[in-house]
Amino acid sequence: MNAIVRRQPLITFDDVWKTYGKGEAQVHALAGINLTIGQGEFVAIMGPSGSGKSTAMNIVGCLDTPTSGRYGFLDVDAGRLDRSSRATLRNRYIGFVFQGYNLLPRTTAVENVELPLIYRGVASRERRELAMNALADVGLKGRETHTPAELSGGQQQRVAIARAIVTRPTLLVADEPTGNLDTARSHEIMDLLTRLNAELGLTIVMVTHEQDIADYASRTLRFVDGRVASDTMGLETA
Ligand SMILES: Nc1ncnc2c1ncn2[C@@H]1O[C@H](COP(=O)(O)OP(=O)(O)O)[C@@H](O)[C@H]1O
Ligand SMILES: [Mg+2]
């Protein structure tokens, strides 16, 4: 039986435009995006290079704001918040995973995972416990004191995921999380993200170039020329 799961909206784009440059050099990176993503969804964004995926992800992650239109996150008009309010929103509600892991070198796995907790002012003993638990959650028990150089690419991405989830965010933003990994490692990372989505109810928005990676998501948006050209929402069965 077909059924569309109704969820509380987490993300809403209401005629969002992002324009760079002026006159002849003007580029509409986003050209009127309308979109709702519910709490607990796992969404993949695909599309050719230059189609606006990273621009959209920067707005989703409250790193950037629209030129016009409304970006709503958790009932907040996030596109109109100033830099420091957006930083607060990110710190409380959003975790980030990038293609290049972005771990501090010469710093142990557990110390890397503790970083967002330091920014939150969590006391050191609790910080260590939460970071150890997050590393266990991503399958890195026993590797806590390894530095990035002592870990494989797949393990480094697990550390980055542990760092992203240690604060128990509402949303995980992942820009090509498997872009630097071989096929086997990519599927392990996707199995992990799928489990975090199911077990924690973590909402995930992920950019990928690969269809077999997008297939892990329950919904795929295809961007073309700054617009959503297709959206599988409602096409999946539940
Ligand atoms: N900071 C910027 N300044 C000027 N143009 C930009 C900037 N960021 C992105 N663009 C342009 O906006 C369009 C969309 O870029 P982007 O969102 O990075 O696409 P994608 O991630 O899908 O490859 C491209 O034409 C790109 O050149
Ligand atoms: Mg990009």
PDB file of C-alpha atoms and ligand atoms in Angstrom:
ATOM      1  CA  MET A   1       0.000   0.000   0.000  1.00  0.00           C
ATOM      2  CA  ASN A   2       1.250   3.477  -0.829  1.00  0.00           C
ATOM      3  CA  ALA A   3       1.449   5.930   2.012  1.00  0.00           C
ATOM      4  CA  ILE A   4       3.114   9.284   2.424  1.00  0.00           C
ATOM      5  CA  VAL A   5       4.538   9.744   5.877  1.00  0.00           C
ATOM      6  CA  ARG A   6       3.497  13.126   7.253  1.00  0.00           C
ATOM      7  CA  ARG A   7       6.215  14.780   9.248  1.00  0.00           C
ATOM      8  CA  GLN A   8       6.784  18.045  11.034  1.00  0.00           C
ATOM      9  CA  PRO A   9       8.581  20.411   8.651  1.00  0.00           C
ATOM     10  CA  LEU A  10      12.176  21.107   9.641  1.00  0.00           C
ATOM     11  CA  ILE A  11      13.337  23.005   6.552  1.00  0.00           C
ATOM     12  CA  THR A  12      11.310  25.269   4.264  1.00  0.00           C
ATOM     13  CA  PHE A  13      12.497  27.141   1.184  1.00  0.00           C
ATOM     14  CA  ASP A  14       9.940  29.675   0.018  1.00  0.00           C
ATOM     15  CA  ASP A  15      10.917  31.147  -3.385  1.00  0.00           C
ATOM     16  CA  VAL A  16      14.591  31.290  -2.403  1.00  0.00           C
ATOM     17  CA  TRP A  17      17.001  33.059  -4.746  1.00  0.00           C
ATOM     18  CA  LYS A  18      20.748  33.452  -4.362  1.00  0.00           C
ATOM     19  CA  THR A  19      22.376  35.851  -6.763  1.00  0.00           C
ATOM     20  CA  TYR A  20      26.074  36.550  -7.138  1.00  0.00           C
ATOM     21  CA  GLY A  21      27.639  39.472  -8.984  1.00  0.00           C
ATOM     22  CA  LYS A  22      26.054  42.340 -10.870  1.00  0.00           C
ATOM     23  CA  GLY A  23      24.993  43.216 -14.416  1.00  0.00           C
ATOM     24  CA  GLU A  24      26.508  41.023 -17.121  1.00  0.00           C
ATOM     25  CA  ALA A  25      28.371  38.950 -14.525  1.00  0.00           C
ATOM     26  CA  GLN A  26      25.234  38.186 -12.514  1.00  0.00           C
ATOM     27  CA  VAL A  27      24.675  34.514 -11.661  1.00  0.00           C
ATOM     28  CA  HIS A  28      21.526  33.106 -10.110  1.00  0.00           C
ATOM     29  CA  ALA A  29      22.997  30.219  -8.131  1.00  0.00           C
ATOM     30  CA  LEU A  30      19.464  29.542  -6.831  1.00  0.00           C
ATOM     31  CA  ALA A  31      16.530  30.655  -8.972  1.00  0.00           C
ATOM     32  CA  GLY A  32      13.349  30.258  -6.935  1.00  0.00           C
ATOM     33  CA  ILE A  33      13.605  27.167  -4.762  1.00  0.00           C
ATOM     34  CA  ASN A  34      10.413  25.911  -3.078  1.00  0.00           C
ATOM     35  CA  LEU A  35      10.934  22.966  -0.819  1.00  0.00           C
ATOM     36  CA  THR A  36       9.904  21.409   2.473  1.00  0.00           C
ATOM     37  CA  ILE A  37      11.961  18.795   4.289  1.00  0.00           C
ATOM     38  CA  GLY A  38      10.377  17.101   7.288  1.00  0.00           C
ATOM     39  CA  GLN A  39      11.924  16.055  10.600  1.00  0.00           C
ATOM     40  CA  GLY A  40      13.609  12.685  10.237  1.00  0.00           C
ATOM     41  CA  GLU A  41      13.869  12.651   6.443  1.00  0.00           C
ATOM     42  CA  PHE A  42      16.964  11.392   4.631  1.00  0.00           C
ATOM     43  CA  VAL A  43      17.347  13.479   1.473  1.00  0.00           C
ATOM     44  CA  ALA A  44      19.945  13.239  -1.297  1.00  0.00           C
ATOM     45  CA  ILE A  45      20.685  16.194  -3.564  1.00  0.00           C
ATOM     46  CA  MET A  46      22.058  15.430  -7.002  1.00  0.00           C
ATOM     47  CA  GLY A  47      22.668  17.536 -10.108  1.00  0.00           C
ATOM     48  CA  PRO A  48      25.406  18.736 -12.429  1.00  0.00           C
ATOM     49  CA  SER A  49      28.318  20.868 -11.334  1.00  0.00           C
ATOM     50  CA  GLY A  50      27.233  24.507 -10.931  1.00  0.00           C
ATOM     51  CA  SER A  51      23.549  23.650 -10.435  1.00  0.00           C
ATOM     52  CA  GLY A  52      23.413  25.241  -6.971  1.00  0.00           C
ATOM     53  CA  LYS A  53      23.818  22.240  -4.671  1.00  0.00           C
ATOM     54  CA  SER A  54      26.533  23.745  -2.465  1.00  0.00           C
ATOM     55  CA  THR A  55      24.774  27.099  -2.382  1.00  0.00           C
ATOM     56  CA  ALA A  56      21.602  25.370  -1.180  1.00  0.00           C
ATOM     57  CA  MET A  57      23.556  23.326   1.383  1.00  0.00           C
ATOM     58  CA  ASN A  58      25.163  26.497   2.770  1.00  0.00           C
ATOM     59  CA  ILE A  59      21.703  27.956   3.296  1.00  0.00           C
ATOM     60  CA  VAL A  60      20.346  24.688   4.751  1.00  0.00           C
ATOM     61  CA  GLY A  61      23.264  24.651   7.210  1.00  0.00           C
ATOM     62  CA  CYS A  62      22.690  28.317   8.157  1.00  0.00           C
ATOM     63  CA  LEU A  63      26.177  29.201   6.901  1.00  0.00           C
ATOM     64  CA  ASP A  64      24.728  31.575   4.299  1.00  0.00           C
ATOM     65  CA  THR A  65      21.461  33.469   3.681  1.00  0.00           C
ATOM     66  CA  PRO A  66      19.229  33.919   0.603  1.00  0.00           C
ATOM     67  CA  THR A  67      19.349  37.054  -1.545  1.00  0.00           C
ATOM     68  CA  SER A  68      15.539  36.937  -1.516  1.00  0.00           C
ATOM     69  CA  GLY A  69      12.802  34.584  -0.364  1.00  0.00           C
ATOM     70  CA  ARG A  70      12.487  32.867   2.972  1.00  0.00           C
ATOM     71  CA  TYR A  71      14.577  30.089   4.477  1.00  0.00           C
ATOM     72  CA  GLY A  72      12.874  28.616   7.510  1.00  0.00           C
ATOM     73  CA  PHE A  73      14.631  26.263   9.902  1.00  0.00           C
ATOM     74  CA  LEU A  74      12.744  24.945  12.943  1.00  0.00           C
ATOM     75  CA  ASP A  75      10.097  27.678  12.668  1.00  0.00           C
ATOM     76  CA  VAL A  76      12.815  30.331  12.648  1.00  0.00           C
ATOM     77  CA  ASP A  77      13.265  32.741   9.707  1.00  0.00           C
ATOM     78  CA  ALA A  78      16.922  31.692   9.603  1.00  0.00           C
ATOM     79  CA  GLY A  79      17.720  33.663   6.457  1.00  0.00           C
ATOM     80  CA  ARG A  80      17.111  36.892   8.352  1.00  0.00           C
ATOM     81  CA  LEU A  81      19.239  36.060  11.388  1.00  0.00           C
ATOM     82  CA  ASP A  82      22.577  37.776  11.857  1.00  0.00           C
ATOM     83  CA  ARG A  83      25.849  35.897  11.749  1.00  0.00           C
ATOM     84  CA  SER A  84      26.079  35.235  15.476  1.00  0.00           C
ATOM     85  CA  SER A  85      22.479  34.018  15.809  1.00  0.00           C
ATOM     86  CA  ARG A  86      23.078  31.642  12.900  1.00  0.00           C
ATOM     87  CA  ALA A  87      26.227  30.398  14.638  1.00  0.00           C
ATOM     88  CA  THR A  88      24.153  29.679  17.747  1.00  0.00           C
ATOM     89  CA  LEU A  89      21.561  27.824  15.661  1.00  0.00           C
ATOM     90  CA  ARG A  90      24.291  25.732  14.005  1.00  0.00           C
ATOM     91  CA  ASN A  91      25.957  24.917  17.284  1.00  0.00           C
ATOM     92  CA  ARG A  92      22.705  23.736  18.848  1.00  0.00           C
ATOM     93  CA  TYR A  93      21.006  21.967  15.983  1.00  0.00           C
ATOM     94  CA  ILE A  94      23.279  21.187  13.036  1.00  0.00           C
ATOM     95  CA  GLY A  95      26.177  18.810  12.432  1.00  0.00           C
ATOM     96  CA  PHE A  96      28.387  18.948   9.326  1.00  0.00           C
ATOM     97  CA  VAL A  97      30.261  16.263   7.421  1.00  0.00           C
ATOM     98  CA  PHE A  98      32.456  17.134   4.435  1.00  0.00           C
ATOM     99  CA  GLN A  99      34.200  15.213   1.709  1.00  0.00           C
ATOM    100  CA  GLY A 100      37.631  16.024   3.177  1.00  0.00           C
ATOM    101  CA  TYR A 101      36.880  15.012   6.838  1.00  0.00           C
ATOM    102  CA  ASN A 102      38.292  18.332   8.205  1.00  0.00           C
ATOM    103  CA  LEU A 103      39.832  16.765  11.323  1.00  0.00           C
ATOM    104  CA  LEU A 104      42.550  18.507  13.311  1.00  0.00           C
ATOM    105  CA  PRO A 105      45.863  16.760  12.580  1.00  0.00           C
ATOM    106  CA  ARG A 106      48.103  15.619  15.467  1.00  0.00           C
ATOM    107  CA  THR A 107      44.960  15.547  17.611  1.00  0.00           C
ATOM    108  CA  THR A 108      43.430  12.270  18.789  1.00  0.00           C
ATOM    109  CA  ALA A 109      40.077  11.001  17.579  1.00  0.00           C
ATOM    110  CA  VAL A 110      38.439  11.579  20.948  1.00  0.00           C
ATOM    111  CA  GLU A 111      39.814  15.142  21.157  1.00  0.00           C
ATOM    112  CA  ASN A 112      38.484  15.882  17.678  1.00  0.00           C
ATOM    113  CA  VAL A 113      35.049  14.632  18.698  1.00  0.00           C
ATOM    114  CA  GLU A 114      35.127  16.706  21.903  1.00  0.00           C
ATOM    115  CA  LEU A 115      35.619  19.994  20.021  1.00  0.00           C
ATOM    116  CA  PRO A 116      31.959  20.992  19.534  1.00  0.00           C
ATOM    117  CA  LEU A 117      31.355  20.200  23.207  1.00  0.00           C
ATOM    118  CA  ILE A 118      34.147  22.592  24.206  1.00  0.00           C
ATOM    119  CA  TYR A 119      32.361  25.351  22.247  1.00  0.00           C
ATOM    120  CA  ARG A 120      29.229  24.463  24.186  1.00  0.00           C
ATOM    121  CA  GLY A 121      30.987  24.709  27.523  1.00  0.00           C
ATOM    122  CA  VAL A 122      30.475  21.063  28.520  1.00  0.00           C
ATOM    123  CA  ALA A 123      32.698  20.082  31.486  1.00  0.00           C
ATOM    124  CA  SER A 124      35.725  17.931  30.639  1.00  0.00           C
ATOM    125  CA  ARG A 125      34.644  14.684  32.293  1.00  0.00           C
ATOM    126  CA  GLU A 126      31.216  14.726  30.619  1.00  0.00           C
ATOM    127  CA  ARG A 127      32.821  15.796  27.363  1.00  0.00           C
ATOM    128  CA  ARG A 128      35.114  12.790  27.358  1.00  0.00           C
ATOM    129  CA  GLU A 129      32.256  10.416  28.147  1.00  0.00           C
ATOM    130  CA  LEU A 130      30.022  11.805  25.369  1.00  0.00           C
ATOM    131  CA  ALA A 131      32.889  11.700  22.857  1.00  0.00           C
ATOM    132  CA  MET A 132      33.782   8.099  23.784  1.00  0.00           C
ATOM    133  CA  ASN A 133      30.118   7.108  23.344  1.00  0.00           C
ATOM    134  CA  ALA A 134      29.900   8.846  19.966  1.00  0.00           C
ATOM    135  CA  LEU A 135      33.032   7.030  18.776  1.00  0.00           C
ATOM    136  CA  ALA A 136      31.516   3.723  19.919  1.00  0.00           C
ATOM    137  CA  ASP A 137      28.315   4.641  18.007  1.00  0.00           C
ATOM    138  CA  VAL A 138      30.293   4.920  14.763  1.00  0.00           C
ATOM    139  CA  GLY A 139      32.222   1.688  15.348  1.00  0.00           C
ATOM    140  CA  LEU A 140      35.540   3.165  16.500  1.00  0.00           C
ATOM    141  CA  LYS A 141      35.851   1.673  19.973  1.00  0.00           C
ATOM    142  CA  GLY A 142      39.544   1.095  20.630  1.00  0.00           C
ATOM    143  CA  ARG A 143      40.678   3.820  18.188  1.00  0.00           C
ATOM    144  CA  GLU A 144      39.997   6.770  20.505  1.00  0.00           C
ATOM    145  CA  THR A 145      43.617   7.829  20.950  1.00  0.00           C
ATOM    146  CA  HIS A 146      44.620   7.433  17.285  1.00  0.00           C
ATOM    147  CA  THR A 147      45.423  10.596  15.344  1.00  0.00           C
ATOM    148  CA  PRO A 148      43.953  11.094  11.852  1.00  0.00           C
ATOM    149  CA  ALA A 149      47.255  10.023  10.240  1.00  0.00           C
ATOM    150  CA  GLU A 150      46.941   6.680  12.061  1.00  0.00           C
ATOM    151  CA  LEU A 151      43.434   6.071  10.701  1.00  0.00           C
ATOM    152  CA  SER A 152      42.174   5.045   7.241  1.00  0.00           C
ATOM    153  CA  GLY A 153      39.998   7.401   5.185  1.00  0.00           C
ATOM    154  CA  GLY A 154      36.851   5.521   6.162  1.00  0.00           C
ATOM    155  CA  GLN A 155      37.833   5.680   9.833  1.00  0.00           C
ATOM    156  CA  GLN A 156      38.593   9.410   9.566  1.00  0.00           C
ATOM    157  CA  GLN A 157      35.141   9.986   8.096  1.00  0.00           C
ATOM    158  CA  ARG A 158      33.668   8.022  11.028  1.00  0.00           C
ATOM    159  CA  VAL A 159      35.488  10.344  13.435  1.00  0.00           C
ATOM    160  CA  ALA A 160      34.042  13.312  11.526  1.00  0.00           C
ATOM    161  CA  ILE A 161      30.558  11.779  11.806  1.00  0.00           C
ATOM    162  CA  ALA A 162      31.054  11.167  15.545  1.00  0.00           C
ATOM    163  CA  ARG A 163      32.086  14.818  15.914  1.00  0.00           C
ATOM    164  CA  ALA A 164      28.968  15.875  13.983  1.00  0.00           C
ATOM    165  CA  ILE A 165      26.556  13.810  16.108  1.00  0.00           C
ATOM    166  CA  VAL A 166      28.140  14.172  19.560  1.00  0.00           C
ATOM    167  CA  THR A 167      25.933  17.204  20.245  1.00  0.00           C
ATOM    168  CA  ARG A 168      22.813  15.223  19.207  1.00  0.00           C
ATOM    169  CA  PRO A 169      21.907  17.617  16.389  1.00  0.00           C
ATOM    170  CA  THR A 170      18.505  17.728  14.702  1.00  0.00           C
ATOM    171  CA  LEU A 171      20.064  17.967  11.227  1.00  0.00           C
ATOM    172  CA  LEU A 172      23.144  16.474   9.592  1.00  0.00           C
ATOM    173  CA  VAL A 173      24.415  18.300   6.493  1.00  0.00           C
ATOM    174  CA  ALA A 174      26.741  16.123   4.439  1.00  0.00           C
ATOM    175  CA  ASP A 175      28.443  17.475   1.297  1.00  0.00           C
ATOM    176  CA  GLU A 176      29.731  14.460  -0.667  1.00  0.00           C
ATOM    177  CA  PRO A 177      30.524  12.425   2.458  1.00  0.00           C
ATOM    178  CA  THR A 178      31.840   9.499   0.400  1.00  0.00           C
ATOM    179  CA  GLY A 179      33.587  11.589  -2.261  1.00  0.00           C
ATOM    180  CA  ASN A 180      37.084  10.544  -1.148  1.00  0.00           C
ATOM    181  CA  LEU A 181      36.327   6.918  -0.357  1.00  0.00           C
ATOM    182  CA  ASP A 182      36.479   3.666  -2.310  1.00  0.00           C
ATOM    183  CA  THR A 183      33.273   1.743  -3.013  1.00  0.00           C
ATOM    184  CA  ALA A 184      33.398  -0.610  -0.017  1.00  0.00           C
ATOM    185  CA  ARG A 185      34.179   2.197   2.430  1.00  0.00           C
ATOM    186  CA  SER A 186      31.497   4.396   0.848  1.00  0.00           C
ATOM    187  CA  HIS A 187      28.837   1.763   1.467  1.00  0.00           C
ATOM    188  CA  GLU A 188      30.002   1.336   5.081  1.00  0.00           C
ATOM    189  CA  ILE A 189      29.621   5.082   5.637  1.00  0.00           C
ATOM    190  CA  MET A 190      26.164   5.021   4.029  1.00  0.00           C
ATOM    191  CA  ASP A 191      25.121   2.077   6.225  1.00  0.00           C
ATOM    192  CA  LEU A 192      26.203   4.153   9.214  1.00  0.00           C
ATOM    193  CA  LEU A 193      24.258   7.245   8.084  1.00  0.00           C
ATOM    194  CA  THR A 194      21.189   5.090   7.392  1.00  0.00           C
ATOM    195  CA  ARG A 195      21.391   3.662  10.920  1.00  0.00           C
ATOM    196  CA  LEU A 196      21.776   7.128  12.501  1.00  0.00           C
ATOM    197  CA  ASN A 197      18.757   8.332  10.514  1.00  0.00           C
ATOM    198  CA  ALA A 198      16.660   5.366  11.667  1.00  0.00           C
ATOM    199  CA  GLU A 199      17.869   5.079  15.267  1.00  0.00           C
ATOM    200  CA  LEU A 200      18.281   8.720  16.237  1.00  0.00           C
ATOM    201  CA  GLY A 201      15.662  10.177  13.913  1.00  0.00           C
ATOM    202  CA  LEU A 202      18.480  12.374  12.621  1.00  0.00           C
ATOM    203  CA  THR A 203      17.387  14.390   9.578  1.00  0.00           C
ATOM    204  CA  ILE A 204      20.054  14.076   6.871  1.00  0.00           C
ATOM    205  CA  VAL A 205      20.557  16.251   3.790  1.00  0.00           C
ATOM    206  CA  MET A 206      23.397  14.943   1.639  1.00  0.00           C
ATOM    207  CA  VAL A 207      24.932  15.930  -1.691  1.00  0.00           C
ATOM    208  CA  THR A 208      26.254  13.137  -3.864  1.00  0.00           C
ATOM    209  CA  HIS A 209      27.215  12.586  -7.505  1.00  0.00           C
ATOM    210  CA  GLU A 210      26.584   8.859  -7.350  1.00  0.00           C
ATOM    211  CA  GLN A 211      23.187   7.263  -7.835  1.00  0.00           C
ATOM    212  CA  ASP A 212      24.042   4.184  -5.741  1.00  0.00           C
ATOM    213  CA  ILE A 213      24.901   6.511  -2.831  1.00  0.00           C
ATOM    214  CA  ALA A 214      21.720   8.565  -3.339  1.00  0.00           C
ATOM    215  CA  ASP A 215      19.770   5.289  -3.254  1.00  0.00           C
ATOM    216  CA  TYR A 216      20.367   5.069   0.515  1.00  0.00           C
ATOM    217  CA  ALA A 217      18.258   8.209   0.980  1.00  0.00           C
ATOM    218  CA  SER A 218      14.467   8.013   1.050  1.00  0.00           C
ATOM    219  CA  ARG A 219      14.109  11.036  -1.228  1.00  0.00           C
ATOM    220  CA  THR A 220      16.213  12.513  -4.032  1.00  0.00           C
ATOM    221  CA  LEU A 221      16.145  16.094  -5.303  1.00  0.00           C
ATOM    222  CA  ARG A 222      17.764  16.843  -8.636  1.00  0.00           C
ATOM    223  CA  PHE A 223      19.035  20.393  -9.108  1.00  0.00           C
ATOM    224  CA  VAL A 224      19.380  21.931 -12.568  1.00  0.00           C
ATOM    225  CA  ASP A 225      20.278  25.612 -13.112  1.00  0.00           C
ATOM    226  CA  GLY A 226      19.435  26.649  -9.556  1.00  0.00           C
ATOM    227  CA  ARG A 227      16.030  24.975  -9.557  1.00  0.00           C
ATOM    228  CA  VAL A 228      14.652  21.695  -8.260  1.00  0.00           C
ATOM    229  CA  ALA A 229      14.096  19.834 -11.525  1.00  0.00           C
ATOM    230  CA  SER A 230      12.798  16.668  -9.892  1.00  0.00           C
ATOM    231  CA  ASP A 231      11.860  15.412  -6.445  1.00  0.00           C
ATOM    232  CA  THR A 232      11.036  11.796  -5.683  1.00  0.00           C
ATOM    233  CA  MET A 233       8.887  12.760  -2.690  1.00  0.00           C
ATOM    234  CA  GLY A 234       5.624  10.917  -2.784  1.00  0.00           C
ATOM    235  CA  LEU A 235       6.965   8.462  -5.344  1.00  0.00           C
ATOM    236  CA  GLU A 236       8.426   6.135  -2.724  1.00  0.00           C
ATOM    237  CA  THR A 237       6.211   3.646  -0.959  1.00  0.00           C
ATOM    238  CA  ALA A 238       6.061   3.166   2.760  1.00  0.00           C
TER     239      ALA A 238
HETATM  240  N1  LIG B   1      30.771  32.862  -3.949  1.00  0.00           N
HETATM  241  C1  LIG B   1      30.381  32.846  -5.237  1.00  0.00           C
HETATM  242  N2  LIG B   1      30.581  33.901  -6.049  1.00  0.00           N
HETATM  243  C2  LIG B   1      30.166  33.894  -7.337  1.00  0.00           C
HETATM  244  N3  LIG B   1      29.547  32.864  -7.924  1.00  0.00           N
HETATM  245  C3  LIG B   1      29.318  31.769  -7.164  1.00  0.00           C
HETATM  246  C4  LIG B   1      29.710  31.694  -5.802  1.00  0.00           C
HETATM  247  N4  LIG B   1      29.355  30.484  -5.311  1.00  0.00           N
HETATM  248  C5  LIG B   1      28.751  29.827  -6.327  1.00  0.00           C
HETATM  249  N5  LIG B   1      28.729  30.594  -7.436  1.00  0.00           N
HETATM  250  C6  LIG B   1      28.136  30.227  -8.739  1.00  0.00           C
HETATM  251  O1  LIG B   1      26.815  29.779  -8.477  1.00  0.00           O
HETATM  252  C7  LIG B   1      26.515  28.636  -9.277  1.00  0.00           C
HETATM  253  C8  LIG B   1      26.166  27.452  -8.385  1.00  0.00           C
HETATM  254  O2  LIG B   1      27.313  27.046  -7.680  1.00  0.00           O
HETATM  255  P1  LIG B   1      27.330  25.865  -6.616  1.00  0.00           P
HETATM  256  O3  LIG B   1      26.235  26.086  -5.642  1.00  0.00           O
HETATM  257  O4  LIG B   1      28.706  25.762  -6.067  1.00  0.00           O
HETATM  258  O5  LIG B   1      26.995  24.609  -7.532  1.00  0.00           O
HETATM  259  P2  LIG B   1      27.253  23.039  -7.271  1.00  0.00           P
HETATM  260  O6  LIG B   1      27.564  22.829  -5.830  1.00  0.00           O
HETATM  261  O7  LIG B   1      25.989  22.371  -7.724  1.00  0.00           O
HETATM  262  O8  LIG B   1      28.400  22.652  -8.151  1.00  0.00           O
HETATM  263  C9  LIG B   1      27.734  28.403 -10.165  1.00  0.00           C
HETATM  264  O9  LIG B   1      27.522  29.071 -11.395  1.00  0.00           O
HETATM  265  C10 LIG B   1      28.839  29.061  -9.379  1.00  0.00           C
HETATM  266  O10 LIG B   1      29.867  29.471 -10.232  1.00  0.00           O
HETATM  267 MG    MG B   2      29.253  21.939  -4.967  1.00  0.00          MG
END
